[in-house]
Amino acid sequence: MADIEQKDLMEKIVSLAKRRGFVYRSSDIYGGLAGVYDFGPRGVELLNNLKRAWWQANVYDKENYYGLDAGMFKNPRVWEASGHTSGFSDPLAECKKCNTRIRVDKALEAIGVTADEKMSEDEINALFDAHRAEIACEKCGAHDFSRAKKFNLLVKSNLGDFASEGGEPVYLPGEACQGIYLDYKNIVDSMSPKIPFGIAQIGKAFRNEIAPRNFLFRCREFEQADTQLFIRPNENKEAYEALKKEHMAWLASLGIRQENLRLKRHENLVFYAKDAWDIEYRFPWGFDELEGIHDRSDYDLTQHQIFSGQDLRYTDPETGEKYVPWILETSMGMGRLFLAVLADAYREDEMGGEARVYLALAPKIAPVKAAVFPLLKNKPELVAEARELYAALKKEIPQIVFDDNGNIGKRYRRQDEIGTPFCITVDFDTLGEKPELKDTVTVRDRDTGEQKRVASGEVAAFLRDKIRA
Ligand code: GAP
């Protein structure tokens, strides 16, 4: 495999994603909207495969996890209780020469200086002033910036016309997990779960990011796959370790290379966390956060108990003991996972004397599991046989395509580029030109280019095995 310059890799991924129908800029024909993306026909299949695999691991494979899909709009008091209206902000400064906005904490981090999340505006400015000479505007190179101001990341809506009613705005969710805390009582009352139990959800989040960047990495609209494990107070140690291990193993089970994943502890804790670790992936620009694993203690339920006036204590069904459970959270951006999977699978090599690009996606997450071809598109008997096989396979495995465009070499290249693991060709031997090969087809492996003959009636079982593996 050719070594790909990491600095070029992002550009190649973004270009492939658009060219091959994975990801487009939102409102592309109007020049886009920073920090918002659309998943195209191949992208939505890959994204749905990732979500299904995640749901399988976090709901179906467990006995004590409950699925949820909470509404996005919430009572405005929720974001006060959660601490987001006061504590969910990034320090922002503006270049005095070209008005480019920067995140001061990220600019400091880039030169090895850590700004604590809990610092006041004055404290951040003191740190910023001490290092101004080392920080250059990424657009014009100037070192002259405005004072840093804390900028709240919550996105306001005009639901209920809060401005004219003089009330609090109804915000879009800054983090999807609040829906889980709000429905914790409903789930306890309706499902009678026994602690420890979990609630899992994939939900949208919106953040007024000052500098959305790196494609799907830092967006203003994104999806979070969250699990919240409700445990007895102070019984967090073992369960926390187990979550870290389990989530690392799950990412590797998607085919992400182990050496590109690592666990890192946060030096600075966000306002709700007692302990926080990140699973980091080696993105093209270096290791960066893919999933957060947080010990939130009883922070969230206690806050909602105070603000709502409702009793959110759990009652032990055997002893009658009442307590506010502690929460261990895992939270992963689906867009970041999507980008990590693409970056990890992107390959360039040479096959049959020709340069090629392919995505080495695991069959279970590949957007197309197999493509069925007639060897030649102008031979009706080949086309009819290939269409029959395609129709039969598609009933069992929906992510199958039929392709008779261009010559067979071009079809292979096209399928390689979207990560289709198998190409199935109906040729003259399938029709009985060599009687001993009648009703067999060639199955070509994307990664090696090797072909083998498989009985047409066994192709579905062959594919099912590969997808399950
Ligand atoms: N409920 C906890 C929470 O929201 P977070 O660390 O702010 O914690 C969790 O976010 C995950 O959501 C991150 O690890 C990342 O994968 C994803 N995420 C956060 N901000 C994002 C953004 N602006 N764009 C895309 N994904 C983001």
Tab-separated table of C-alpha atoms and ligand atoms in Angstrom:
chain	number	residue	atom	x	y	z
A	1	MET	CA	0.000	0.000	0.000
A	2	ALA	CA	1.351	3.416	-0.913
A	3	ASP	CA	2.062	5.717	2.029
A	4	ILE	CA	-0.382	8.580	1.873
A	5	GLU	CA	0.817	11.958	3.068
A	6	GLN	CA	-1.384	12.724	6.059
A	7	LYS	CA	-1.690	16.362	5.001
A	8	ASP	CA	-3.200	15.221	1.668
A	9	LEU	CA	-5.462	12.584	3.176
A	10	MET	CA	-8.209	14.987	4.340
A	11	GLU	CA	-8.433	16.570	0.914
A	12	LYS	CA	-8.660	13.152	-0.721
A	13	ILE	CA	-11.370	11.986	1.675
A	14	VAL	CA	-13.459	15.145	1.251
A	15	SER	CA	-13.153	14.876	-2.522
A	16	LEU	CA	-14.035	11.164	-2.621
A	17	ALA	CA	-16.937	11.749	-0.225
A	18	LYS	CA	-18.480	14.288	-2.587
A	19	ARG	CA	-17.589	12.541	-5.868
A	20	ARG	CA	-18.999	9.208	-4.757
A	21	GLY	CA	-22.142	10.390	-2.979
A	22	PHE	CA	-21.108	10.056	0.675
A	23	VAL	CA	-21.161	13.623	2.016
A	24	TYR	CA	-22.122	16.993	0.533
A	25	ARG	CA	-21.978	20.483	1.997
A	26	SER	CA	-25.381	21.558	3.209
A	27	SER	CA	-27.066	23.995	0.771
A	28	ASP	CA	-24.214	23.359	-1.641
A	29	ILE	CA	-25.771	25.245	-4.557
A	30	TYR	CA	-25.857	28.377	-2.350
A	31	GLY	CA	-22.204	28.069	-1.401
A	32	GLY	CA	-22.805	25.880	1.670
A	33	LEU	CA	-23.339	26.699	5.345
A	34	ALA	CA	-20.296	26.367	7.608
A	35	GLY	CA	-20.416	23.404	9.957
A	36	VAL	CA	-23.397	21.596	8.399
A	37	TYR	CA	-23.246	18.579	6.077
A	38	ASP	CA	-25.626	16.251	4.245
A	39	PHE	CA	-25.147	12.496	3.924
A	40	GLY	CA	-25.695	11.367	0.320
A	41	PRO	CA	-26.945	7.969	-0.924
A	42	ARG	CA	-23.732	6.083	-0.023
A	43	GLY	CA	-23.163	8.144	3.128
A	44	VAL	CA	-26.579	7.500	4.605
A	45	GLU	CA	-26.112	3.745	4.119
A	46	LEU	CA	-22.698	3.805	5.820
A	47	LEU	CA	-24.052	6.041	8.600
A	48	ASN	CA	-27.077	3.778	9.133
A	49	ASN	CA	-24.808	0.708	9.240
A	50	LEU	CA	-22.716	2.393	11.938
A	51	LYS	CA	-25.838	3.323	13.891
A	52	ARG	CA	-27.261	-0.188	13.592
A	53	ALA	CA	-23.965	-1.723	14.765
A	54	TRP	CA	-23.888	0.727	17.683
A	55	TRP	CA	-27.526	-0.016	18.630
A	56	GLN	CA	-26.815	-3.753	18.422
A	57	ALA	CA	-23.855	-3.433	20.815
A	58	ASN	CA	-25.425	-0.938	23.204
A	59	VAL	CA	-29.060	-2.055	23.361
A	60	TYR	CA	-29.723	-5.504	21.893
A	61	ASP	CA	-26.553	-7.196	23.195
A	62	LYS	CA	-27.342	-6.023	26.732
A	63	GLU	CA	-30.150	-6.993	29.016
A	64	ASN	CA	-30.225	-3.877	31.119
A	65	TYR	CA	-30.067	-1.068	28.515
A	66	TYR	CA	-33.165	0.728	27.239
A	67	GLY	CA	-33.420	2.615	23.945
A	68	LEU	CA	-34.819	6.146	23.721
A	69	ASP	CA	-35.573	8.806	21.125
A	70	ALA	CA	-36.345	12.067	22.943
A	71	GLY	CA	-37.767	15.205	21.332
A	72	MET	CA	-35.226	17.912	20.578
A	73	PHE	CA	-36.985	20.958	22.004
A	74	LYS	CA	-37.120	21.082	25.769
A	75	ASN	CA	-38.438	23.335	28.473
A	76	PRO	CA	-35.958	26.274	28.737
A	77	ARG	CA	-35.391	25.511	32.440
A	78	VAL	CA	-33.621	22.288	31.375
A	79	TRP	CA	-30.593	24.199	30.076
A	80	GLU	CA	-30.444	26.332	33.198
A	81	ALA	CA	-30.525	23.220	35.378
A	82	SER	CA	-27.922	21.447	33.256
A	83	GLY	CA	-25.560	24.426	33.562
A	84	HIS	CA	-25.429	25.075	29.828
A	85	THR	CA	-26.848	28.607	29.839
A	86	SER	CA	-24.101	29.725	32.217
A	87	GLY	CA	-21.218	27.288	31.724
A	88	PHE	CA	-21.302	26.085	28.116
A	89	SER	CA	-19.053	28.571	26.358
A	90	ASP	CA	-15.805	28.896	24.450
A	91	PRO	CA	-13.429	31.889	24.659
A	92	LEU	CA	-13.559	33.834	21.407
A	93	ALA	CA	-11.273	36.590	20.094
A	94	GLU	CA	-11.242	38.421	16.806
A	95	CYS	CA	-8.246	39.329	14.650
A	96	LYS	CA	-8.162	43.142	14.540
A	97	LYS	CA	-6.782	43.124	10.998
A	98	CYS	CA	-9.072	40.677	9.122
A	99	ASN	CA	-11.856	39.977	11.671
A	100	THR	CA	-11.227	36.210	11.666
A	101	ARG	CA	-12.565	34.665	14.883
A	102	ILE	CA	-10.415	32.235	16.832
A	103	ARG	CA	-11.030	29.945	19.795
A	104	VAL	CA	-8.499	31.185	22.295
A	105	ASP	CA	-8.349	27.871	24.227
A	106	LYS	CA	-7.531	25.977	20.997
A	107	ALA	CA	-4.964	28.579	19.909
A	108	LEU	CA	-3.267	28.289	23.325
A	109	GLU	CA	-3.451	24.482	23.193
A	110	ALA	CA	-1.701	24.531	19.807
A	111	ILE	CA	1.345	26.190	21.455
A	112	GLY	CA	1.266	23.807	24.424
A	113	VAL	CA	-0.600	26.041	26.913
A	114	THR	CA	-3.703	24.690	28.642
A	115	ALA	CA	-6.647	26.969	29.434
A	116	ASP	CA	-8.879	25.456	32.094
A	117	GLU	CA	-12.584	25.232	31.153
A	118	LYS	CA	-13.486	26.796	34.488
A	119	MET	CA	-11.309	29.914	34.057
A	120	SER	CA	-13.029	33.283	34.210
A	121	GLU	CA	-12.819	35.677	31.262
A	122	ASP	CA	-10.146	37.713	33.108
A	123	GLU	CA	-8.036	34.629	33.822
A	124	ILE	CA	-8.175	33.527	30.177
A	125	ASN	CA	-7.237	37.011	29.040
A	126	ALA	CA	-4.244	37.050	31.376
A	127	LEU	CA	-3.041	33.791	29.796
A	128	PHE	CA	-3.849	35.039	26.297
A	129	ASP	CA	-1.947	38.310	26.894
A	130	ALA	CA	1.109	36.382	28.087
A	131	HIS	CA	1.224	34.357	24.853
A	132	ARG	CA	-0.167	36.765	22.242
A	133	ALA	CA	3.163	37.097	20.450
A	134	GLU	CA	3.208	33.344	19.784
A	135	ILE	CA	-0.328	33.197	18.365
A	136	ALA	CA	-0.851	34.250	14.750
A	137	CYS	CA	-4.153	34.703	12.929
A	138	GLU	CA	-4.545	31.644	10.718
A	139	LYS	CA	-5.833	33.808	7.868
A	140	CYS	CA	-3.610	36.911	7.766
A	141	GLY	CA	-0.795	36.034	10.194
A	142	ALA	CA	-1.341	39.109	12.412
A	143	HIS	CA	-0.794	38.891	16.184
A	144	ASP	CA	-3.261	41.619	17.087
A	145	PHE	CA	-6.469	40.286	18.614
A	146	SER	CA	-9.430	41.660	20.544
A	147	ARG	CA	-9.935	40.712	24.199
A	148	ALA	CA	-11.236	37.143	24.610
A	149	LYS	CA	-14.952	36.927	25.344
A	150	LYS	CA	-16.843	33.894	26.542
A	151	PHE	CA	-19.271	32.885	23.820
A	152	ASN	CA	-22.217	30.629	24.710
A	153	LEU	CA	-22.579	27.662	22.380
A	154	LEU	CA	-26.303	27.015	22.763
A	155	VAL	CA	-28.334	27.649	19.599
A	156	LYS	CA	-31.548	29.594	20.212
A	157	SER	CA	-34.794	28.922	18.394
A	158	ASN	CA	-37.841	31.170	18.160
A	159	LEU	CA	-40.242	28.388	19.181
A	160	GLY	CA	-43.099	29.980	21.095
A	161	ASP	CA	-41.772	33.413	20.083
A	162	PHE	CA	-39.828	33.835	23.333
A	163	ALA	CA	-38.633	37.363	22.456
A	164	SER	CA	-42.093	38.940	22.309
A	165	GLU	CA	-43.293	36.861	25.264
A	166	GLY	CA	-40.330	38.079	27.319
A	167	GLY	CA	-39.404	34.519	28.292
A	168	GLU	CA	-36.367	32.284	28.045
A	169	PRO	CA	-35.567	31.024	24.546
A	170	VAL	CA	-36.283	27.423	23.645
A	171	TYR	CA	-32.819	26.142	22.750
A	172	LEU	CA	-31.813	23.375	20.389
A	173	PRO	CA	-30.048	20.628	22.360
A	174	GLY	CA	-26.411	21.464	23.136
A	175	GLU	CA	-25.915	17.811	24.061
A	176	ALA	CA	-28.325	14.991	23.231
A	177	CYS	CA	-27.962	13.255	26.602
A	178	GLN	CA	-30.206	15.729	28.455
A	179	GLY	CA	-33.175	13.912	26.883
A	180	ILE	CA	-32.033	10.786	28.723
A	181	TYR	CA	-31.893	12.516	32.127
A	182	LEU	CA	-35.337	14.022	31.566
A	183	ASP	CA	-36.869	10.629	30.722
A	184	TYR	CA	-35.009	8.742	33.458
A	185	LYS	CA	-38.067	8.994	35.755
A	186	ASN	CA	-40.474	7.893	33.001
A	187	ILE	CA	-38.288	4.894	32.251
A	188	VAL	CA	-37.998	3.946	35.926
A	189	ASP	CA	-41.792	4.241	36.333
A	190	SER	CA	-42.727	2.408	33.118
A	191	MET	CA	-39.992	-0.224	32.769
A	192	SER	CA	-39.020	-0.929	36.421
A	193	PRO	CA	-35.314	-1.317	35.616
A	194	LYS	CA	-32.942	-2.540	38.311
A	195	ILE	CA	-29.781	-0.588	39.001
A	196	PRO	CA	-27.293	-0.805	37.340
A	197	PHE	CA	-29.175	-0.047	34.111
A	198	GLY	CA	-28.471	2.038	31.053
A	199	ILE	CA	-30.344	4.251	28.604
A	200	ALA	CA	-29.051	4.556	25.031
A	201	GLN	CA	-29.920	7.145	22.432
A	202	ILE	CA	-28.673	8.511	19.132
A	203	GLY	CA	-29.799	12.123	18.993
A	204	LYS	CA	-29.008	15.442	17.360
A	205	ALA	CA	-26.986	18.192	19.004
A	206	PHE	CA	-26.393	21.777	17.890
A	207	ARG	CA	-23.545	24.063	18.911
A	208	ASN	CA	-22.691	27.579	17.856
A	209	GLU	CA	-19.083	26.507	17.199
A	210	ILE	CA	-16.905	29.581	16.646
A	211	ALA	CA	-14.664	27.804	14.183
A	212	PRO	CA	-16.286	24.719	12.629
A	213	ARG	CA	-13.534	22.776	10.917
A	214	ASN	CA	-12.041	19.549	9.667
A	215	PHE	CA	-15.062	18.424	7.669
A	216	LEU	CA	-17.319	16.276	9.890
A	217	PHE	CA	-15.081	16.705	12.942
A	218	ARG	CA	-16.332	19.993	14.343
A	219	CYS	CA	-19.796	20.867	13.092
A	220	ARG	CA	-22.641	23.072	14.237
A	221	GLU	CA	-25.216	20.314	13.721
A	222	PHE	CA	-24.254	16.725	14.504
A	223	GLU	CA	-25.486	13.480	16.014
A	224	GLN	CA	-24.353	11.974	19.287
A	225	ALA	CA	-24.599	8.291	20.195
A	226	ASP	CA	-24.898	8.278	23.988
A	227	THR	CA	-25.172	5.695	26.718
A	228	GLN	CA	-25.861	6.692	30.294
A	229	LEU	CA	-25.310	4.000	32.901
A	230	PHE	CA	-27.187	4.573	36.178
A	231	ILE	CA	-25.304	3.120	39.133
A	232	ARG	CA	-25.274	3.190	42.922
A	233	PRO	CA	-23.345	6.174	44.379
A	234	ASN	CA	-19.595	5.603	44.587
A	235	GLU	CA	-19.762	2.301	42.704
A	236	ASN	CA	-18.174	3.889	39.651
A	237	LYS	CA	-14.636	2.498	39.580
A	238	GLU	CA	-15.052	-0.951	38.026
A	239	ALA	CA	-17.935	0.006	35.768
A	240	TYR	CA	-15.950	2.998	34.467
A	241	GLU	CA	-12.945	0.830	33.584
A	242	ALA	CA	-15.230	-1.709	31.907
A	243	LEU	CA	-16.860	0.992	29.743
A	244	LYS	CA	-13.495	2.260	28.527
A	245	LYS	CA	-12.397	-1.246	27.519
A	246	GLU	CA	-15.723	-2.158	25.944
A	247	HIS	CA	-15.921	0.977	23.815
A	248	MET	CA	-12.309	0.646	22.617
A	249	ALA	CA	-13.034	-2.963	21.622
A	250	TRP	CA	-16.226	-2.011	19.794
A	251	LEU	CA	-14.407	0.580	17.679
A	252	ALA	CA	-11.789	-2.013	16.777
A	253	SER	CA	-14.596	-4.447	15.870
A	254	LEU	CA	-15.617	-2.025	13.104
A	255	GLY	CA	-12.235	-2.609	11.509
A	256	ILE	CA	-10.557	0.573	12.824
A	257	ARG	CA	-6.873	-0.210	13.311
A	258	GLN	CA	-5.924	-0.567	16.958
A	259	GLU	CA	-2.786	1.552	16.577
A	260	ASN	CA	-4.976	4.487	15.538
A	261	LEU	CA	-6.984	4.426	18.765
A	262	ARG	CA	-5.932	5.460	22.252
A	263	LEU	CA	-7.407	6.463	25.588
A	264	LYS	CA	-6.504	9.823	27.106
A	265	ARG	CA	-7.510	11.332	30.409
A	266	HIS	CA	-8.742	14.955	30.502
A	267	GLU	CA	-6.528	17.274	32.466
A	268	ASN	CA	-9.322	19.833	32.662
A	269	LEU	CA	-12.802	18.730	33.511
A	270	VAL	CA	-15.958	20.231	32.008
A	271	PHE	CA	-18.421	21.579	34.526
A	272	TYR	CA	-20.469	18.380	34.891
A	273	ALA	CA	-17.661	15.803	35.065
A	274	LYS	CA	-15.941	14.184	38.030
A	275	ASP	CA	-13.599	12.271	35.742
A	276	ALA	CA	-13.327	12.280	31.947
A	277	TRP	CA	-11.473	10.215	29.380
A	278	ASP	CA	-11.471	10.443	25.612
A	279	ILE	CA	-11.089	7.678	23.126
A	280	GLU	CA	-8.921	9.413	20.560
A	281	TYR	CA	-8.492	8.473	16.922
A	282	ARG	CA	-5.439	9.344	14.854
A	283	PHE	CA	-7.178	11.727	12.409
A	284	PRO	CA	-5.150	13.052	9.464
A	285	TRP	CA	-4.050	16.022	11.645
A	286	GLY	CA	-3.124	13.849	14.651
A	287	PHE	CA	-4.801	12.158	17.623
A	288	ASP	CA	-8.047	13.906	18.551
A	289	GLU	CA	-11.266	13.187	20.444
A	290	LEU	CA	-13.639	10.604	18.999
A	291	GLU	CA	-15.673	9.596	22.048
A	292	GLY	CA	-15.990	11.003	25.555
A	293	ILE	CA	-16.364	8.697	28.561
A	294	HIS	CA	-17.444	10.706	31.577
A	295	ASP	CA	-18.109	10.088	35.229
A	296	ARG	CA	-20.927	12.603	35.819
A	297	SER	CA	-21.590	11.474	39.430
A	298	ASP	CA	-25.055	12.654	40.605
A	299	TYR	CA	-24.602	16.095	39.015
A	300	ASP	CA	-27.330	15.878	36.364
A	301	LEU	CA	-30.128	14.225	38.311
A	302	THR	CA	-29.471	16.414	41.354
A	303	GLN	CA	-29.649	19.550	39.222
A	304	HIS	CA	-32.887	18.423	37.556
A	305	GLN	CA	-34.307	17.445	40.932
A	306	ILE	CA	-33.631	20.942	42.281
A	307	PHE	CA	-34.912	22.807	39.206
A	308	SER	CA	-37.989	20.617	38.516
A	309	GLY	CA	-38.951	20.037	42.141
A	310	GLN	CA	-39.523	16.344	41.327
A	311	ASP	CA	-38.126	13.506	43.410
A	312	LEU	CA	-35.617	11.789	41.105
A	313	ARG	CA	-34.326	9.329	43.674
A	314	TYR	CA	-34.276	5.653	42.808
A	315	THR	CA	-35.904	3.277	45.280
A	316	ASP	CA	-34.150	-0.055	45.717
A	317	PRO	CA	-36.932	-2.637	45.181
A	318	GLU	CA	-35.487	-5.019	47.790
A	319	THR	CA	-34.285	-2.762	50.603
A	320	GLY	CA	-36.439	0.323	50.001
A	321	GLU	CA	-33.273	2.467	50.146
A	322	LYS	CA	-33.617	5.760	48.211
A	323	TYR	CA	-30.775	7.572	46.466
A	324	VAL	CA	-29.950	9.741	43.444
A	325	PRO	CA	-28.052	7.426	41.087
A	326	TRP	CA	-24.646	8.318	39.707
A	327	ILE	CA	-24.200	8.348	35.956
A	328	LEU	CA	-21.408	7.052	33.751
A	329	GLU	CA	-21.693	8.413	30.232
A	330	THR	CA	-20.290	7.487	26.835
A	331	SER	CA	-20.868	10.029	24.081
A	332	MET	CA	-19.631	9.814	20.521
A	333	GLY	CA	-20.245	12.061	17.530
A	334	MET	CA	-21.523	9.871	14.690
A	335	GLY	CA	-19.942	12.267	12.162
A	336	ARG	CA	-16.566	11.869	13.870
A	337	LEU	CA	-16.963	8.098	13.775
A	338	PHE	CA	-17.903	8.300	10.086
A	339	LEU	CA	-14.785	10.389	9.370
A	340	ALA	CA	-12.555	8.047	11.403
A	341	VAL	CA	-13.929	5.025	9.527
A	342	LEU	CA	-13.321	6.684	6.133
A	343	ALA	CA	-9.813	7.858	7.079
A	344	ASP	CA	-8.914	4.420	8.392
A	345	ALA	CA	-10.237	2.609	5.325
A	346	TYR	CA	-8.774	4.912	2.657
A	347	ARG	CA	-6.106	3.081	0.614
A	348	GLU	CA	-4.121	3.659	-2.565
A	349	ASP	CA	-2.322	0.842	-4.373
A	350	GLU	CA	-1.688	-0.650	-7.780
A	351	MET	CA	-3.725	-3.462	-9.233
A	352	GLY	CA	-3.224	-4.976	-12.665
A	353	GLY	CA	-0.634	-2.290	-13.403
A	354	GLU	CA	-3.096	0.529	-12.655
A	355	ALA	CA	-3.211	2.905	-9.715
A	356	ARG	CA	-6.389	2.545	-7.722
A	357	VAL	CA	-8.117	4.021	-4.684
A	358	TYR	CA	-10.216	1.801	-2.463
A	359	LEU	CA	-11.946	1.855	0.883
A	360	ALA	CA	-11.091	-1.219	2.960
A	361	LEU	CA	-14.395	-1.073	4.857
A	362	ALA	CA	-15.465	-4.110	6.889
A	363	PRO	CA	-18.350	-5.840	5.033
A	364	LYS	CA	-20.751	-5.211	7.917
A	365	ILE	CA	-20.433	-1.427	7.583
A	366	ALA	CA	-19.804	-1.104	3.809
A	367	PRO	CA	-22.652	0.905	2.198
A	368	VAL	CA	-22.836	-1.616	-0.651
A	369	LYS	CA	-22.195	-5.247	0.267
A	370	ALA	CA	-21.929	-6.538	-3.280
A	371	ALA	CA	-22.342	-5.402	-6.876
A	372	VAL	CA	-23.755	-7.793	-9.457
A	373	PHE	CA	-22.535	-7.461	-13.070
A	374	PRO	CA	-23.265	-9.128	-16.381
A	375	LEU	CA	-19.856	-9.646	-18.015
A	376	LEU	CA	-21.103	-7.791	-21.121
A	377	LYS	CA	-24.022	-5.394	-21.189
A	378	ASN	CA	-24.938	-6.104	-24.810
A	379	LYS	CA	-25.646	-9.825	-24.318
A	380	PRO	CA	-29.295	-10.077	-23.221
A	381	GLU	CA	-28.883	-13.608	-21.857
A	382	LEU	CA	-26.090	-12.459	-19.510
A	383	VAL	CA	-28.053	-9.378	-18.432
A	384	ALA	CA	-31.195	-11.435	-17.741
A	385	GLU	CA	-29.277	-13.971	-15.629
A	386	ALA	CA	-27.442	-11.211	-13.714
A	387	ARG	CA	-30.713	-9.339	-13.072
A	388	GLU	CA	-32.322	-12.516	-11.768
A	389	LEU	CA	-29.443	-13.141	-9.349
A	390	TYR	CA	-29.467	-9.454	-8.288
A	391	ALA	CA	-33.226	-9.540	-7.577
A	392	ALA	CA	-32.913	-12.741	-5.523
A	393	LEU	CA	-29.956	-11.406	-3.483
A	394	LYS	CA	-31.546	-8.012	-2.882
A	395	LYS	CA	-34.527	-9.652	-1.182
A	396	GLU	CA	-32.178	-10.942	1.503
A	397	ILE	CA	-29.473	-8.277	1.535
A	398	PRO	CA	-30.843	-4.844	0.573
A	399	GLN	CA	-27.445	-3.150	0.204
A	400	ILE	CA	-26.735	-4.760	-3.178
A	401	VAL	CA	-26.448	-2.947	-6.525
A	402	PHE	CA	-26.634	-3.912	-10.179
A	403	ASP	CA	-24.010	-2.327	-12.415
A	404	ASP	CA	-23.539	-2.688	-16.169
A	405	ASN	CA	-21.996	0.710	-16.894
A	406	GLY	CA	-18.682	0.753	-18.751
A	407	ASN	CA	-16.310	-2.187	-18.957
A	408	ILE	CA	-15.701	-4.571	-16.104
A	409	GLY	CA	-12.415	-2.899	-15.092
A	410	LYS	CA	-14.184	0.451	-14.670
A	411	ARG	CA	-16.954	-1.176	-12.636
A	412	TYR	CA	-14.363	-2.719	-10.288
A	413	ARG	CA	-12.642	0.651	-9.796
A	414	ARG	CA	-15.940	2.374	-9.075
A	415	GLN	CA	-16.985	-0.242	-6.529
A	416	ASP	CA	-13.494	-0.265	-4.956
A	417	GLU	CA	-13.727	3.461	-4.391
A	418	ILE	CA	-16.948	3.155	-2.390
A	419	GLY	CA	-15.656	0.138	-0.472
A	420	THR	CA	-17.864	-2.612	-1.954
A	421	PRO	CA	-16.225	-5.784	-0.637
A	422	PHE	CA	-17.464	-8.173	-3.352
A	423	CYS	CA	-18.204	-7.939	-7.076
A	424	ILE	CA	-20.182	-10.796	-8.570
A	425	THR	CA	-19.991	-11.423	-12.292
A	426	VAL	CA	-22.308	-13.510	-14.410
A	427	ASP	CA	-20.348	-14.772	-17.439
A	428	PHE	CA	-20.768	-17.295	-20.213
A	429	ASP	CA	-19.718	-20.144	-17.922
A	430	THR	CA	-22.665	-19.262	-15.670
A	431	LEU	CA	-24.899	-19.994	-18.656
A	432	GLY	CA	-23.165	-23.348	-19.233
A	433	GLU	CA	-20.439	-22.638	-21.803
A	434	LYS	CA	-18.296	-24.916	-19.666
A	435	PRO	CA	-20.908	-27.367	-18.411
A	436	GLU	CA	-19.021	-28.070	-15.177
A	437	LEU	CA	-19.256	-24.328	-14.276
A	438	LYS	CA	-22.931	-23.890	-15.118
A	439	ASP	CA	-24.814	-21.857	-12.471
A	440	THR	CA	-21.637	-20.587	-10.858
A	441	VAL	CA	-20.468	-16.944	-10.793
A	442	THR	CA	-17.153	-15.230	-10.079
A	443	VAL	CA	-16.841	-13.446	-6.756
A	444	ARG	CA	-14.038	-10.891	-6.676
A	445	ASP	CA	-12.494	-9.762	-3.414
A	446	ARG	CA	-11.980	-5.973	-3.205
A	447	ASP	CA	-8.761	-6.055	-1.179
A	448	THR	CA	-6.827	-8.750	-3.044
A	449	GLY	CA	-8.536	-8.646	-6.460
A	450	GLU	CA	-8.699	-12.458	-6.302
A	451	GLN	CA	-11.654	-14.177	-7.896
A	452	LYS	CA	-13.245	-17.471	-7.086
A	453	ARG	CA	-16.231	-19.331	-8.464
A	454	VAL	CA	-19.197	-19.786	-6.196
A	455	ALA	CA	-22.474	-21.556	-7.011
A	456	SER	CA	-25.123	-18.887	-7.707
A	457	GLY	CA	-27.386	-20.473	-5.090
A	458	GLU	CA	-24.677	-20.122	-2.428
A	459	VAL	CA	-23.791	-16.452	-2.974
A	460	ALA	CA	-26.339	-15.186	-0.417
A	461	ALA	CA	-24.968	-17.504	2.309
A	462	PHE	CA	-21.378	-16.499	1.381
A	463	LEU	CA	-22.249	-12.794	1.736
A	464	ARG	CA	-24.192	-13.309	4.970
A	465	ASP	CA	-21.163	-15.026	6.520
A	466	LYS	CA	-18.854	-12.184	5.501
A	467	ILE	CA	-21.254	-9.518	6.791
A	468	ARG	CA	-21.624	-11.307	10.136
A	469	ALA	CA	-17.874	-11.819	10.580
B	1	GAP	N1	-22.944	14.637	26.674
B	1	GAP	C1	-21.554	14.827	26.723
B	1	GAP	C2	-21.029	15.624	25.642
B	1	GAP	O1	-21.755	16.204	24.847
B	1	GAP	P1	-18.798	16.318	24.497
B	1	GAP	O2	-17.392	15.861	24.779
B	1	GAP	O3	-19.058	17.777	24.396
B	1	GAP	O4	-19.675	15.641	25.627
B	1	GAP	C3	-19.320	14.220	23.052
B	1	GAP	O5	-19.294	15.604	23.169
B	1	GAP	C4	-18.897	13.817	21.667
B	1	GAP	O6	-19.694	14.503	20.689
B	1	GAP	C5	-17.465	14.164	21.316
B	1	GAP	O7	-16.571	13.155	21.764
B	1	GAP	C6	-17.506	14.227	19.800
B	1	GAP	O8	-17.411	12.927	19.242
B	1	GAP	C7	-18.897	14.763	19.545
B	1	GAP	N2	-18.868	16.221	19.283
B	1	GAP	C8	-18.758	17.200	20.194
B	1	GAP	N3	-18.772	18.393	19.591
B	1	GAP	C9	-18.881	18.159	18.267
B	1	GAP	C10	-18.946	18.979	17.116
B	1	GAP	N4	-18.934	20.311	17.210
B	1	GAP	N5	-19.038	18.393	15.895
B	1	GAP	C11	-19.076	17.040	15.791
B	1	GAP	N6	-19.024	16.214	16.840
B	1	GAP	C12	-18.922	16.755	18.067
